[in-house]
Amino acid sequence: MADISIAAVAAGFGLLILLMSLGLHVAFVMFILSLLGAVMYLGWPVAFEYGTQYWSANNNFVLVSVPLFILLGELLVRGGFTDKMYRALSDWLSPLPGGLLHSNIGASALFAAVSGSSVATAATIGTVALPAFKQRGYNARLVLGTIAAGATLGILIPPSINMIIYGAMTNTSVGKLYAAGVVPGLLLTALFMAVIVVVCLWKPAYAGAKEAPSPLRDKLIRLLDLIPPVTVIVFVMGSIYAGWATPTESAALGVVVSLALCAGYGRLNIKMLHESFLTTLSITAMIMLIAAAAFYLNFVLGMMGVPDMLTKFVTGLKASPGQIILVLTILYLILGCFLDALAMVVGTIPIVFPIVVALGIDPVWFGIFLVIMAELALITPPVGMNLYVVQGVRGEGNIIDVIYGVMPFLLIMLVLVALIWFFPAIVMWLPGSIGN
């Protein structure tokens, strides 16, 4: 174990955050700092362990589910199911105060349950939804805010790629994380819709002109368009919760079901498959490179004894778990202003996770807390990824409109953090009820 001080750890962590915030690639920054730490404190034999750690990360059975879930979402998008899904939900949600705005949240929640990615959700729902608001008189900022904020549900409502990576890095059950994300995800969906209702009752003009409802017969027929995404959700999440499949096996099952649906609806062809595979390959390569660097960072810090040292330091401060969570909330809010959500998660887990576990905080609960903070990072200016995705899909105006639009939803997400702290059963009830 290396002789290292708290000041050296703080300096290294500060340098990690600084280099990431300057725009250097996340994986490169973590690898270089891990290598420097290994050489300076442990010697070259440990530094050369990168190859072993890289192989371990890419040979991790849990992480195999990452490309499968990405491919699943790609197949549903390119199969054309999301457009019809949005229209079917609009029939039933538009009568609420706020009209079509609720469809953005509802469609995001449903697509989140099959995609596992917030950015994919933002791009997909934005592409489908924005044309629907043209010439309808809705407040542009609120429209953009609902799309960007609703898309954050992509990493909270399972399946979630962020939960997979957290589970792999901390040896936490991904199945339990998925179960733990369901109730907070549904609660956040309801809170987002409540914000829309309150805003539109306060400012009715924000909701545009009232539209005549579709005939009941048409609405019932269009409900059939929900069958494909709901079928995938039932197979993927049902197989996990029933104990029939691991998350990786359920992801593979979801891909098979999606392929069958695409074929059944006449959408399956070589061109569509080629495009889906290329996108899956590029996204997976980026995520797995980051995961491999994070595993190496985890390994080096463990060999240096940093987790044990920090745990002793924090416990010596006699801080309560609530105080630590408050500090972490503020820390992640600040980091979210400068770092990508995934970078923020993988860069801080090796430092933070041992501390919260030593304080008696449940790893499953903390995983959901961390995912919510990552959601906040996705819509926190100036580098919130969802802000730029939605603005890019919009293709006009200024990104300031998107930033103003997400502010009410950002605040309500902080309310959710408070709720899960004071009422931890919101997170822990479902994973506890399904057992191991």
Tab-separated table of C-alpha atoms in Angstrom:
chain	number	residue	atom	x	y	z
A	1	MET	CA	0.000	0.000	0.000
A	2	ALA	CA	1.381	3.403	-0.984
A	3	ASP	CA	2.134	6.241	1.395
A	4	ILE	CA	-0.213	8.951	0.139
A	5	SER	CA	-1.820	11.947	1.814
A	6	ILE	CA	-5.328	13.385	1.700
A	7	ALA	CA	-3.881	16.489	0.034
A	8	ALA	CA	-2.379	14.391	-2.780
A	9	VAL	CA	-5.701	12.599	-3.336
A	10	ALA	CA	-7.560	15.926	-3.380
A	11	ALA	CA	-5.043	17.342	-5.867
A	12	GLY	CA	-5.393	14.296	-8.106
A	13	PHE	CA	-9.185	14.434	-7.994
A	14	GLY	CA	-9.116	18.159	-8.712
A	15	LEU	CA	-6.838	17.581	-11.706
A	16	LEU	CA	-9.164	14.827	-12.945
A	17	ILE	CA	-12.168	17.164	-12.845
A	18	LEU	CA	-10.216	20.073	-14.361
A	19	LEU	CA	-8.960	18.076	-17.348
A	20	MET	CA	-12.409	16.601	-17.987
A	21	SER	CA	-14.037	20.036	-17.798
A	22	LEU	CA	-11.512	21.345	-20.344
A	23	GLY	CA	-12.944	18.925	-22.863
A	24	LEU	CA	-10.289	16.196	-22.907
A	25	HIS	CA	-11.666	12.730	-23.517
A	26	VAL	CA	-12.892	11.144	-20.291
A	27	ALA	CA	-11.184	7.786	-20.873
A	28	PHE	CA	-7.865	9.460	-21.764
A	29	VAL	CA	-7.892	11.617	-18.617
A	30	MET	CA	-8.677	8.700	-16.297
A	31	PHE	CA	-6.062	6.483	-17.944
A	32	ILE	CA	-3.259	9.072	-17.827
A	33	LEU	CA	-3.897	10.022	-14.190
A	34	SER	CA	-4.175	6.359	-13.179
A	35	LEU	CA	-0.922	5.601	-14.969
A	36	LEU	CA	0.856	8.549	-13.312
A	37	GLY	CA	-0.435	7.514	-9.895
A	38	ALA	CA	0.673	3.922	-10.443
A	39	VAL	CA	4.165	4.931	-11.601
A	40	MET	CA	4.691	7.519	-8.836
A	41	TYR	CA	3.392	5.488	-5.896
A	42	LEU	CA	3.357	1.808	-6.889
A	43	GLY	CA	5.892	1.190	-9.650
A	44	TRP	CA	5.808	0.021	-13.250
A	45	PRO	CA	4.530	-3.529	-12.594
A	46	VAL	CA	1.215	-2.096	-11.365
A	47	ALA	CA	1.148	0.405	-14.225
A	48	PHE	CA	1.394	-2.458	-16.708
A	49	GLU	CA	-1.760	-3.999	-15.219
A	50	TYR	CA	-3.803	-1.754	-17.528
A	51	GLY	CA	-4.023	-4.532	-20.105
A	52	THR	CA	-5.465	-6.937	-17.549
A	53	GLN	CA	-7.959	-4.358	-16.313
A	54	TYR	CA	-8.976	-3.438	-19.863
A	55	TRP	CA	-9.614	-7.092	-20.666
A	56	SER	CA	-11.516	-7.543	-17.405
A	57	ALA	CA	-13.806	-4.591	-18.184
A	58	ASN	CA	-14.538	-5.715	-21.726
A	59	ASN	CA	-14.987	-9.334	-20.647
A	60	ASN	CA	-17.466	-8.414	-17.892
A	61	PHE	CA	-20.708	-10.367	-18.349
A	62	VAL	CA	-22.834	-7.525	-16.951
A	63	LEU	CA	-21.351	-4.987	-19.406
A	64	VAL	CA	-22.225	-7.237	-22.346
A	65	SER	CA	-25.765	-5.927	-21.902
A	66	VAL	CA	-24.670	-2.381	-22.881
A	67	PRO	CA	-24.471	-2.955	-26.674
A	68	LEU	CA	-27.573	-5.134	-26.531
A	69	PHE	CA	-29.715	-2.429	-24.925
A	70	ILE	CA	-28.338	0.176	-27.352
A	71	LEU	CA	-29.194	-2.082	-30.291
A	72	LEU	CA	-32.669	-2.717	-28.856
A	73	GLY	CA	-33.416	1.014	-28.797
A	74	GLU	CA	-31.980	1.514	-32.287
A	75	LEU	CA	-34.210	-1.214	-33.723
A	76	LEU	CA	-37.346	0.341	-32.243
A	77	VAL	CA	-36.431	3.824	-33.463
A	78	ARG	CA	-35.485	2.749	-36.983
A	79	GLY	CA	-38.469	0.425	-37.080
A	80	GLY	CA	-40.698	3.512	-36.877
A	81	PHE	CA	-42.469	2.502	-33.667
A	82	THR	CA	-41.730	5.703	-31.717
A	83	ASP	CA	-43.746	8.009	-34.008
A	84	LYS	CA	-46.904	5.965	-33.570
A	85	MET	CA	-46.229	5.513	-29.864
A	86	TYR	CA	-46.127	9.305	-29.424
A	87	ARG	CA	-49.397	9.778	-31.319
A	88	ALA	CA	-51.172	7.082	-29.312
A	89	LEU	CA	-50.106	8.643	-26.010
A	90	SER	CA	-51.106	12.113	-27.210
A	91	ASP	CA	-54.705	10.960	-27.668
A	92	TRP	CA	-55.043	10.203	-23.967
A	93	LEU	CA	-52.720	12.765	-22.337
A	94	SER	CA	-53.562	15.913	-24.324
A	95	PRO	CA	-56.893	16.581	-22.493
A	96	LEU	CA	-54.876	17.339	-19.317
A	97	PRO	CA	-53.976	20.993	-18.554
A	98	GLY	CA	-50.907	21.471	-20.726
A	99	GLY	CA	-52.180	19.436	-23.650
A	100	LEU	CA	-49.489	17.876	-25.814
A	101	LEU	CA	-46.765	18.795	-23.331
A	102	HIS	CA	-47.725	15.744	-21.288
A	103	SER	CA	-47.122	13.578	-24.346
A	104	ASN	CA	-43.454	14.592	-24.276
A	105	ILE	CA	-43.128	13.287	-20.719
A	106	GLY	CA	-45.236	10.165	-21.263
A	107	ALA	CA	-43.453	9.214	-24.479
A	108	SER	CA	-40.067	9.815	-22.852
A	109	ALA	CA	-40.992	7.556	-19.942
A	110	LEU	CA	-42.179	4.773	-22.238
A	111	PHE	CA	-39.194	5.031	-24.576
A	112	ALA	CA	-36.877	5.158	-21.560
A	113	ALA	CA	-38.180	1.733	-20.583
A	114	VAL	CA	-36.668	0.238	-23.747
A	115	SER	CA	-33.690	2.457	-24.630
A	116	GLY	CA	-31.581	2.885	-21.464
A	117	SER	CA	-30.130	6.164	-22.754
A	118	SER	CA	-31.186	9.758	-22.050
A	119	VAL	CA	-29.443	11.164	-25.111
A	120	ALA	CA	-31.188	8.636	-27.362
A	121	THR	CA	-34.503	9.499	-25.699
A	122	ALA	CA	-33.930	13.246	-26.191
A	123	ALA	CA	-33.048	12.837	-29.855
A	124	THR	CA	-35.904	10.441	-30.601
A	125	ILE	CA	-38.687	12.222	-28.754
A	126	GLY	CA	-37.423	15.618	-29.914
A	127	THR	CA	-37.508	14.521	-33.554
A	128	VAL	CA	-41.035	13.161	-33.173
A	129	ALA	CA	-42.476	15.862	-30.905
A	130	LEU	CA	-41.170	19.201	-32.184
A	131	PRO	CA	-43.055	19.095	-35.506
A	132	ALA	CA	-46.273	18.444	-33.567
A	133	PHE	CA	-45.938	21.801	-31.787
A	134	LYS	CA	-45.415	23.881	-34.911
A	135	GLN	CA	-48.194	26.442	-35.406
A	136	ARG	CA	-50.017	25.312	-32.241
A	137	GLY	CA	-49.163	28.331	-30.063
A	138	TYR	CA	-47.370	26.527	-27.238
A	139	ASN	CA	-44.691	28.338	-25.271
A	140	ALA	CA	-41.467	27.326	-27.014
A	141	ARG	CA	-39.356	27.274	-23.863
A	142	LEU	CA	-41.771	25.011	-22.025
A	143	VAL	CA	-41.968	22.656	-24.997
A	144	LEU	CA	-38.185	22.382	-25.177
A	145	GLY	CA	-37.938	21.989	-21.413
A	146	THR	CA	-40.380	19.080	-21.327
A	147	ILE	CA	-38.430	17.244	-24.037
A	148	ALA	CA	-34.987	17.788	-22.472
A	149	ALA	CA	-36.149	17.029	-18.923
A	150	GLY	CA	-38.385	14.130	-19.927
A	151	ALA	CA	-35.441	12.522	-21.699
A	152	THR	CA	-33.536	12.296	-18.410
A	153	LEU	CA	-35.929	9.489	-17.489
A	154	GLY	CA	-33.894	7.395	-19.930
A	155	ILE	CA	-31.292	6.595	-17.265
A	156	LEU	CA	-33.656	6.317	-14.277
A	157	ILE	CA	-36.444	4.127	-15.612
A	158	PRO	CA	-34.850	0.723	-16.267
A	159	PRO	CA	-33.155	-0.562	-18.304
A	160	SER	CA	-30.427	2.014	-17.725
A	161	ILE	CA	-26.887	1.945	-19.099
A	162	ASN	CA	-25.687	4.103	-16.184
A	163	MET	CA	-27.069	1.557	-13.710
A	164	ILE	CA	-25.265	-1.240	-15.554
A	165	ILE	CA	-21.927	0.578	-15.302
A	166	TYR	CA	-22.520	1.496	-11.646
A	167	GLY	CA	-23.407	-2.113	-10.852
A	168	ALA	CA	-20.323	-3.435	-12.641
A	169	MET	CA	-17.988	-0.981	-10.901
A	170	THR	CA	-19.386	-1.539	-7.405
A	171	ASN	CA	-20.456	-5.200	-7.581
A	172	THR	CA	-24.051	-4.154	-6.925
A	173	SER	CA	-26.901	-6.260	-8.312
A	174	VAL	CA	-28.099	-4.658	-11.558
A	175	GLY	CA	-31.421	-6.464	-11.148
A	176	LYS	CA	-31.953	-4.765	-7.780
A	177	LEU	CA	-30.900	-1.413	-9.240
A	178	TYR	CA	-33.462	-1.855	-12.000
A	179	ALA	CA	-36.156	-2.677	-9.464
A	180	ALA	CA	-35.113	0.296	-7.336
A	181	GLY	CA	-35.412	2.685	-10.283
A	182	VAL	CA	-39.027	1.865	-11.149
A	183	VAL	CA	-40.895	3.745	-8.398
A	184	PRO	CA	-38.632	6.856	-8.442
A	185	GLY	CA	-38.895	6.867	-12.247
A	186	LEU	CA	-42.675	6.753	-12.196
A	187	LEU	CA	-42.769	9.314	-9.381
A	188	LEU	CA	-40.529	11.685	-11.326
A	189	THR	CA	-42.740	11.236	-14.389
A	190	ALA	CA	-45.771	12.228	-12.281
A	191	LEU	CA	-43.897	15.189	-10.776
A	192	PHE	CA	-42.911	16.425	-14.246
A	193	MET	CA	-46.547	16.251	-15.332
A	194	ALA	CA	-47.613	18.062	-12.145
A	195	VAL	CA	-45.192	20.887	-13.004
A	196	ILE	CA	-46.795	21.191	-16.447
A	197	VAL	CA	-50.298	21.301	-14.910
A	198	VAL	CA	-49.307	24.001	-12.407
A	199	VAL	CA	-47.516	26.148	-15.006
A	200	CYS	CA	-50.344	25.887	-17.525
A	201	LEU	CA	-53.038	26.646	-14.939
A	202	TRP	CA	-50.987	29.684	-13.938
A	203	LYS	CA	-50.278	30.706	-17.550
A	204	PRO	CA	-52.991	29.109	-19.753
A	205	ALA	CA	-51.531	30.716	-22.890
A	206	TYR	CA	-48.442	28.495	-22.537
A	207	ALA	CA	-50.540	25.472	-23.479
A	208	GLY	CA	-51.702	26.814	-26.826
A	209	ALA	CA	-55.223	26.606	-28.158
A	210	LYS	CA	-57.541	23.778	-27.106
A	211	GLU	CA	-57.952	21.123	-29.760
A	212	ALA	CA	-60.959	18.987	-30.479
A	213	PRO	CA	-60.444	15.475	-29.093
A	214	SER	CA	-60.132	12.578	-31.511
A	215	PRO	CA	-63.097	10.217	-31.792
A	216	LEU	CA	-63.016	7.468	-29.180
A	217	ARG	CA	-62.912	4.798	-31.863
A	218	ASP	CA	-59.742	6.289	-33.396
A	219	LYS	CA	-58.111	6.612	-29.982
A	220	LEU	CA	-58.815	2.977	-29.181
A	221	ILE	CA	-57.474	1.816	-32.539
A	222	ARG	CA	-54.282	3.831	-32.089
A	223	LEU	CA	-53.692	2.129	-28.733
A	224	LEU	CA	-52.576	-0.829	-30.830
A	225	ASP	CA	-49.467	1.221	-31.664
A	226	LEU	CA	-48.359	0.808	-28.041
A	227	ILE	CA	-48.157	-2.967	-28.428
A	228	PRO	CA	-44.548	-3.110	-29.783
A	229	PRO	CA	-42.849	-1.038	-27.029
A	230	VAL	CA	-45.006	-2.560	-24.283
A	231	THR	CA	-44.199	-6.052	-25.562
A	232	VAL	CA	-40.481	-5.348	-25.355
A	233	ILE	CA	-40.857	-3.910	-21.842
A	234	VAL	CA	-42.803	-6.963	-20.670
A	235	PHE	CA	-40.225	-9.396	-22.035
A	236	VAL	CA	-37.165	-7.445	-20.857
A	237	MET	CA	-38.220	-6.253	-17.418
A	238	GLY	CA	-40.642	-9.107	-16.734
A	239	SER	CA	-37.918	-11.707	-17.258
A	240	ILE	CA	-35.658	-9.876	-14.779
A	241	TYR	CA	-38.263	-9.323	-12.069
A	242	ALA	CA	-39.558	-12.879	-12.401
A	243	GLY	CA	-36.034	-14.181	-11.877
A	244	TRP	CA	-35.950	-15.960	-15.234
A	245	ALA	CA	-33.058	-13.968	-16.710
A	246	THR	CA	-30.127	-11.783	-15.761
A	247	PRO	CA	-30.076	-8.203	-17.136
A	248	THR	CA	-27.668	-9.340	-19.863
A	249	GLU	CA	-29.876	-12.272	-20.853
A	250	SER	CA	-32.972	-10.061	-20.793
A	251	ALA	CA	-31.206	-7.553	-23.084
A	252	ALA	CA	-30.517	-10.331	-25.580
A	253	LEU	CA	-34.152	-11.431	-25.298
A	254	GLY	CA	-35.235	-7.820	-25.944
A	255	VAL	CA	-33.165	-7.676	-29.135
A	256	VAL	CA	-34.717	-10.918	-30.382
A	257	VAL	CA	-38.229	-9.623	-29.625
A	258	SER	CA	-37.448	-6.286	-31.327
A	259	LEU	CA	-36.167	-8.071	-34.425
A	260	ALA	CA	-39.333	-10.174	-34.501
A	261	LEU	CA	-41.516	-7.066	-34.184
A	262	CYS	CA	-39.614	-5.262	-36.942
A	263	ALA	CA	-40.018	-8.312	-39.183
A	264	GLY	CA	-43.689	-8.713	-38.287
A	265	TYR	CA	-44.447	-5.090	-39.145
A	266	GLY	CA	-42.439	-5.293	-42.373
A	267	ARG	CA	-39.716	-2.913	-41.195
A	268	LEU	CA	-36.769	-5.314	-41.137
A	269	ASN	CA	-34.257	-4.929	-43.972
A	270	ILE	CA	-30.511	-4.958	-44.536
A	271	LYS	CA	-30.193	-1.159	-44.664
A	272	MET	CA	-31.998	-0.726	-41.345
A	273	LEU	CA	-29.896	-3.423	-39.690
A	274	HIS	CA	-26.671	-1.944	-41.076
A	275	GLU	CA	-27.488	1.520	-39.693
A	276	SER	CA	-28.538	0.062	-36.331
A	277	PHE	CA	-25.332	-1.964	-36.022
A	278	LEU	CA	-23.104	1.001	-36.954
A	279	THR	CA	-24.716	3.289	-34.365
A	280	THR	CA	-24.582	0.556	-31.737
A	281	LEU	CA	-20.904	-0.058	-32.492
A	282	SER	CA	-19.878	3.597	-32.219
A	283	ILE	CA	-21.794	4.245	-28.973
A	284	THR	CA	-20.624	0.979	-27.403
A	285	ALA	CA	-16.980	1.687	-28.259
A	286	MET	CA	-17.174	5.057	-26.529
A	287	ILE	CA	-18.886	3.686	-23.414
A	288	MET	CA	-16.646	0.625	-23.070
A	289	LEU	CA	-13.473	2.687	-23.440
A	290	ILE	CA	-14.662	4.879	-20.574
A	291	ALA	CA	-15.602	1.791	-18.534
A	292	ALA	CA	-12.171	0.206	-19.092
A	293	ALA	CA	-10.391	3.386	-17.952
A	294	ALA	CA	-12.693	3.586	-14.914
A	295	PHE	CA	-11.889	-0.016	-13.965
A	296	TYR	CA	-8.176	0.783	-14.178
A	297	LEU	CA	-8.629	3.903	-12.035
A	298	ASN	CA	-10.562	1.800	-9.515
A	299	PHE	CA	-7.747	-0.756	-9.452
A	300	VAL	CA	-4.944	1.788	-8.988
A	301	LEU	CA	-6.769	3.659	-6.225
A	302	GLY	CA	-7.436	0.375	-4.454
A	303	MET	CA	-3.765	-0.616	-4.648
A	304	MET	CA	-2.800	2.809	-3.288
A	305	GLY	CA	-5.164	2.372	-0.332
A	306	VAL	CA	-7.125	5.516	-1.161
A	307	PRO	CA	-10.615	4.114	-0.394
A	308	ASP	CA	-9.579	2.934	3.094
A	309	MET	CA	-7.791	6.198	3.819
A	310	LEU	CA	-10.751	8.340	2.757
A	311	THR	CA	-13.175	6.152	4.681
A	312	LYS	CA	-11.167	6.587	7.878
A	313	PHE	CA	-10.853	10.329	7.246
A	314	VAL	CA	-14.604	10.863	6.733
A	315	THR	CA	-15.670	8.644	9.617
A	316	GLY	CA	-13.208	10.538	11.789
A	317	LEU	CA	-15.105	13.734	11.037
A	318	LYS	CA	-18.180	12.238	12.751
A	319	ALA	CA	-20.387	13.464	9.898
A	320	SER	CA	-23.855	11.921	9.675
A	321	PRO	CA	-25.002	10.117	6.511
A	322	GLY	CA	-27.465	12.951	5.876
A	323	GLN	CA	-24.709	15.547	5.993
A	324	ILE	CA	-22.582	13.506	3.586
A	325	ILE	CA	-25.492	13.142	1.136
A	326	LEU	CA	-26.102	16.902	1.331
A	327	VAL	CA	-22.431	17.574	0.569
A	328	LEU	CA	-22.493	15.068	-2.293
A	329	THR	CA	-25.652	16.652	-3.705
A	330	ILE	CA	-23.944	20.040	-3.818
A	331	LEU	CA	-20.756	18.484	-5.207
A	332	TYR	CA	-22.603	16.693	-8.013
A	333	LEU	CA	-24.604	19.819	-8.848
A	334	ILE	CA	-21.330	21.686	-9.312
A	335	LEU	CA	-19.672	18.855	-11.243
A	336	GLY	CA	-22.753	18.550	-13.454
A	337	CYS	CA	-22.152	22.069	-14.696
A	338	PHE	CA	-18.819	21.020	-16.189
A	339	LEU	CA	-18.866	17.251	-16.793
A	340	ASP	CA	-20.825	14.817	-18.911
A	341	ALA	CA	-23.152	12.652	-16.790
A	342	LEU	CA	-21.336	9.378	-17.473
A	343	ALA	CA	-17.934	10.988	-16.855
A	344	MET	CA	-19.184	12.362	-13.559
A	345	VAL	CA	-20.417	8.947	-12.435
A	346	VAL	CA	-17.377	6.846	-13.374
A	347	GLY	CA	-14.914	9.506	-12.252
A	348	THR	CA	-16.308	9.790	-8.718
A	349	ILE	CA	-17.414	6.226	-7.883
A	350	PRO	CA	-13.906	5.028	-6.885
A	351	ILE	CA	-13.622	7.899	-4.399
A	352	VAL	CA	-17.170	8.256	-3.106
A	353	PHE	CA	-18.552	4.709	-3.021
A	354	PRO	CA	-16.320	3.315	-0.223
A	355	ILE	CA	-17.212	6.312	1.942
A	356	VAL	CA	-21.000	5.971	1.631
A	357	VAL	CA	-20.854	2.217	2.229
A	358	ALA	CA	-18.759	2.780	5.374
A	359	LEU	CA	-21.445	5.179	6.602
A	360	GLY	CA	-24.082	2.469	6.251
A	361	ILE	CA	-25.793	3.863	3.146
A	362	ASP	CA	-27.261	1.068	1.037
A	363	PRO	CA	-25.379	0.638	-2.292
A	364	VAL	CA	-28.665	0.189	-4.174
A	365	TRP	CA	-30.118	3.396	-2.699
A	366	PHE	CA	-26.909	5.280	-3.462
A	367	GLY	CA	-26.959	3.989	-7.031
A	368	ILE	CA	-30.382	5.545	-7.590
A	369	PHE	CA	-29.251	8.777	-5.919
A	370	LEU	CA	-26.231	8.871	-8.213
A	371	VAL	CA	-28.379	8.253	-11.292
A	372	ILE	CA	-30.700	11.137	-10.320
A	373	MET	CA	-27.687	13.418	-9.923
A	374	ALA	CA	-26.491	12.245	-13.349
A	375	GLU	CA	-29.927	13.172	-14.694
A	376	LEU	CA	-29.456	16.650	-13.305
A	377	ALA	CA	-26.078	16.867	-15.046
A	378	LEU	CA	-27.797	16.123	-18.356
A	379	ILE	CA	-29.863	19.320	-18.132
A	380	THR	CA	-27.506	21.544	-16.124
A	381	PRO	CA	-25.932	24.345	-18.174
A	382	PRO	CA	-23.449	24.983	-19.630
A	383	VAL	CA	-22.578	21.423	-20.728
A	384	GLY	CA	-25.811	19.475	-20.151
A	385	MET	CA	-25.887	17.019	-23.071
A	386	ASN	CA	-29.680	16.944	-23.398
A	387	LEU	CA	-29.756	20.716	-23.818
A	388	TYR	CA	-27.566	20.505	-26.906
A	389	VAL	CA	-29.314	17.448	-28.322
A	390	VAL	CA	-32.732	19.118	-28.129
A	391	GLN	CA	-31.358	22.378	-29.540
A	392	GLY	CA	-29.701	20.419	-32.341
A	393	VAL	CA	-32.969	18.692	-33.222
A	394	ARG	CA	-34.739	22.056	-33.055
A	395	GLY	CA	-32.281	23.579	-35.532
A	396	GLU	CA	-33.265	27.205	-34.882
A	397	GLY	CA	-33.290	29.867	-32.173
A	398	ASN	CA	-30.970	29.963	-29.165
A	399	ILE	CA	-30.052	27.304	-26.626
A	400	ILE	CA	-30.992	29.800	-23.897
A	401	ASP	CA	-34.626	28.855	-24.614
A	402	VAL	CA	-33.899	25.226	-23.727
A	403	ILE	CA	-32.015	26.245	-20.558
A	404	TYR	CA	-34.884	28.410	-19.324
A	405	GLY	CA	-37.342	25.659	-20.186
A	406	VAL	CA	-35.675	22.993	-18.022
A	407	MET	CA	-35.362	25.109	-14.862
A	408	PRO	CA	-38.713	24.110	-13.242
A	409	PHE	CA	-37.924	20.449	-13.921
A	410	LEU	CA	-34.417	20.755	-12.537
A	411	LEU	CA	-35.864	22.049	-9.262
A	412	ILE	CA	-38.416	19.237	-9.080
A	413	MET	CA	-35.614	16.687	-9.475
A	414	LEU	CA	-33.983	18.133	-6.369
A	415	VAL	CA	-37.337	17.632	-4.646
A	416	LEU	CA	-37.143	13.967	-5.666
A	417	VAL	CA	-33.676	13.701	-4.074
A	418	ALA	CA	-35.128	15.019	-0.812
A	419	LEU	CA	-38.074	12.621	-1.037
A	420	ILE	CA	-35.941	9.505	-1.490
A	421	TRP	CA	-33.731	10.563	1.435
A	422	PHE	CA	-36.594	11.150	3.867
A	423	PHE	CA	-38.622	8.232	2.486
A	424	PRO	CA	-36.046	5.613	1.393
A	425	ALA	CA	-38.826	3.069	0.844
A	426	ILE	CA	-39.511	4.873	-2.448
A	427	VAL	CA	-36.269	3.292	-3.657
A	428	MET	CA	-35.958	0.182	-1.507
A	429	TRP	CA	-39.499	-1.214	-1.421
A	430	LEU	CA	-39.556	-2.931	-4.813
A	431	PRO	CA	-36.062	-4.502	-4.709
A	432	GLY	CA	-36.856	-5.715	-1.193
A	433	SER	CA	-40.145	-7.254	-2.314
A	434	ILE	CA	-38.643	-9.275	-5.159
A	435	GLY	CA	-35.789	-10.631	-3.010
A	436	ASN	CA	-32.541	-11.723	-4.598
